[in-house]
Amino acid sequence: TPNVGILLGSPVVDFHLHHVLKGRKGIGGAVYLHDSGLEFVPAGLGVMEMKGLNYAKLKRELKKLDHDYVLVDGPAGLGHDVKELVKSCDEFIIVCNAEMTSVTDAMKAAKFVEKAGKNVLGAVVTRVKKDDLDVSYSSVENLLEYPVIGVIPEDDRVRESAALHDSTICSFPQSGAAKGYLKLGSAFAGVEYVEELSLWDKFVG
């Protein structure tokens, strides 16, 4: 689905992922550069774009990208798209909210990935409100049988950055969500995370 392209301000492009999966373009021609420095491959907007896709091409095309990390954002659930994506990716991060319905859906996804013989690195819990209604991290780990490797708090700055067609890390680097994603990214890259303090934090600290 085209969420990434929409959020980054490129809802309509000349070439996108669906063109690649239909053999009309190599993946290099569908890579776009965001102002933040992030390179991304958007998907098409139209429903008809989803027909006639050759998912077998995805893994071959992804291997052509000369990057240390390539993240594939898959939809929730266990639809046809997800099942095909599992064949194309090497490792998986299960993303869920701190709500029981979301965690149970994540359980199904994790089990499906396991049965496909793929590696699950852990879970990222998003939109955490840190109140009594949140499912605890220990409960998430017990239910999924995987560690929680990242926690992203509920943060209005995420909506604001989406309206700006920018990443939260770039628009609001001091926000809780940005810090959560930076910690997660640092852990994957094997880089020590050093929090950049705001002027106020420096003054009071």
Tab-separated table of N, CA and C in Angstrom, residues 4-5 7-10 31-40 161 164-171:
chain	number	residue	atom	x	y	z
A	4	VAL	N	3.824	4.882	2.788
A	4	VAL	CA	5.135	5.512	2.924
A	4	VAL	C	5.265	6.705	1.971
A	5	GLY	N	4.879	6.496	0.716
A	5	GLY	CA	4.967	7.584	-0.261
A	5	GLY	C	4.086	8.761	0.116
A	7	LEU	N	3.050	9.638	3.178
A	7	LEU	CA	3.585	10.309	4.366
A	7	LEU	C	4.831	11.124	4.049
A	8	LEU	N	5.584	10.709	3.041
A	8	LEU	CA	6.809	11.434	2.693
A	8	LEU	C	6.588	12.420	1.548
A	9	GLY	N	5.326	12.684	1.213
A	9	GLY	CA	5.024	13.738	0.249
A	9	GLY	C	5.152	13.342	-1.203
A	10	SER	N	5.160	12.030	-1.493
A	10	SER	CA	5.260	11.577	-2.881
A	10	SER	C	4.157	10.571	-3.197
A	31	VAL	N	13.438	4.225	-6.929
A	31	VAL	CA	13.970	4.723	-5.648
A	31	VAL	C	13.934	6.244	-5.653
A	32	TYR	N	13.397	6.835	-4.592
A	32	TYR	CA	13.293	8.291	-4.480
A	32	TYR	C	14.004	8.752	-3.209
A	33	LEU	N	14.547	9.954	-3.265
A	33	LEU	CA	15.298	10.508	-2.143
A	33	LEU	C	14.468	11.568	-1.439
A	34	HIS	N	14.227	11.354	-0.158
A	34	HIS	CA	13.524	12.341	0.659
A	34	HIS	C	14.512	13.390	1.160
A	35	ASP	N	14.008	14.565	1.516
A	35	ASP	CA	14.872	15.648	1.991
A	35	ASP	C	15.686	15.239	3.220
A	36	SER	N	15.187	14.279	3.984
A	36	SER	CA	15.878	13.836	5.193
A	36	SER	C	17.099	12.982	4.882
A	37	GLY	N	17.226	12.535	3.621
A	37	GLY	CA	18.306	11.634	3.248
A	37	GLY	C	17.857	10.199	3.110
A	38	LEU	N	16.621	9.920	3.507
A	38	LEU	CA	16.063	8.567	3.396
A	38	LEU	C	15.730	8.255	1.943
A	39	GLU	N	16.164	7.099	1.463
A	39	GLU	CA	15.753	6.615	0.154
A	39	GLU	C	14.603	5.639	0.332
A	40	PHE	N	13.589	5.760	-0.497
A	40	PHE	CA	12.418	4.903	-0.345
A	40	PHE	C	11.829	4.531	-1.697
A	161	SER	N	4.325	15.673	12.116
A	161	SER	CA	5.364	15.446	11.108
A	161	SER	C	4.775	14.845	9.840
A	164	LEU	N	3.516	17.450	7.754
A	164	LEU	CA	4.625	18.173	7.125
A	164	LEU	C	5.326	17.334	6.057
A	165	HIS	N	4.877	16.091	5.864
A	165	HIS	CA	5.507	15.143	4.937
A	165	HIS	C	6.973	14.934	5.289
A	166	ASP	N	7.230	14.780	6.566
A	166	ASP	CA	8.592	14.629	7.034
A	166	ASP	C	8.639	13.527	8.086
A	167	SER	N	9.827	13.055	8.398
A	167	SER	CA	9.970	12.071	9.471
A	167	SER	C	9.944	12.790	10.813
A	168	THR	N	9.454	12.118	11.833
A	168	THR	CA	9.397	12.700	13.172
A	168	THR	C	10.796	12.996	13.694
A	169	ILE	N	11.752	12.148	13.336
A	169	ILE	CA	13.132	12.350	13.787
A	169	ILE	C	13.688	13.674	13.267
A	170	CYS	N	13.364	14.016	12.027
A	170	CYS	CA	13.874	15.263	11.449
A	170	CYS	C	13.084	16.480	11.925
A	171	SER	N	11.761	16.355	11.974
A	171	SER	CA	10.928	17.504	12.332
A	171	SER	C	10.961	17.802	13.825
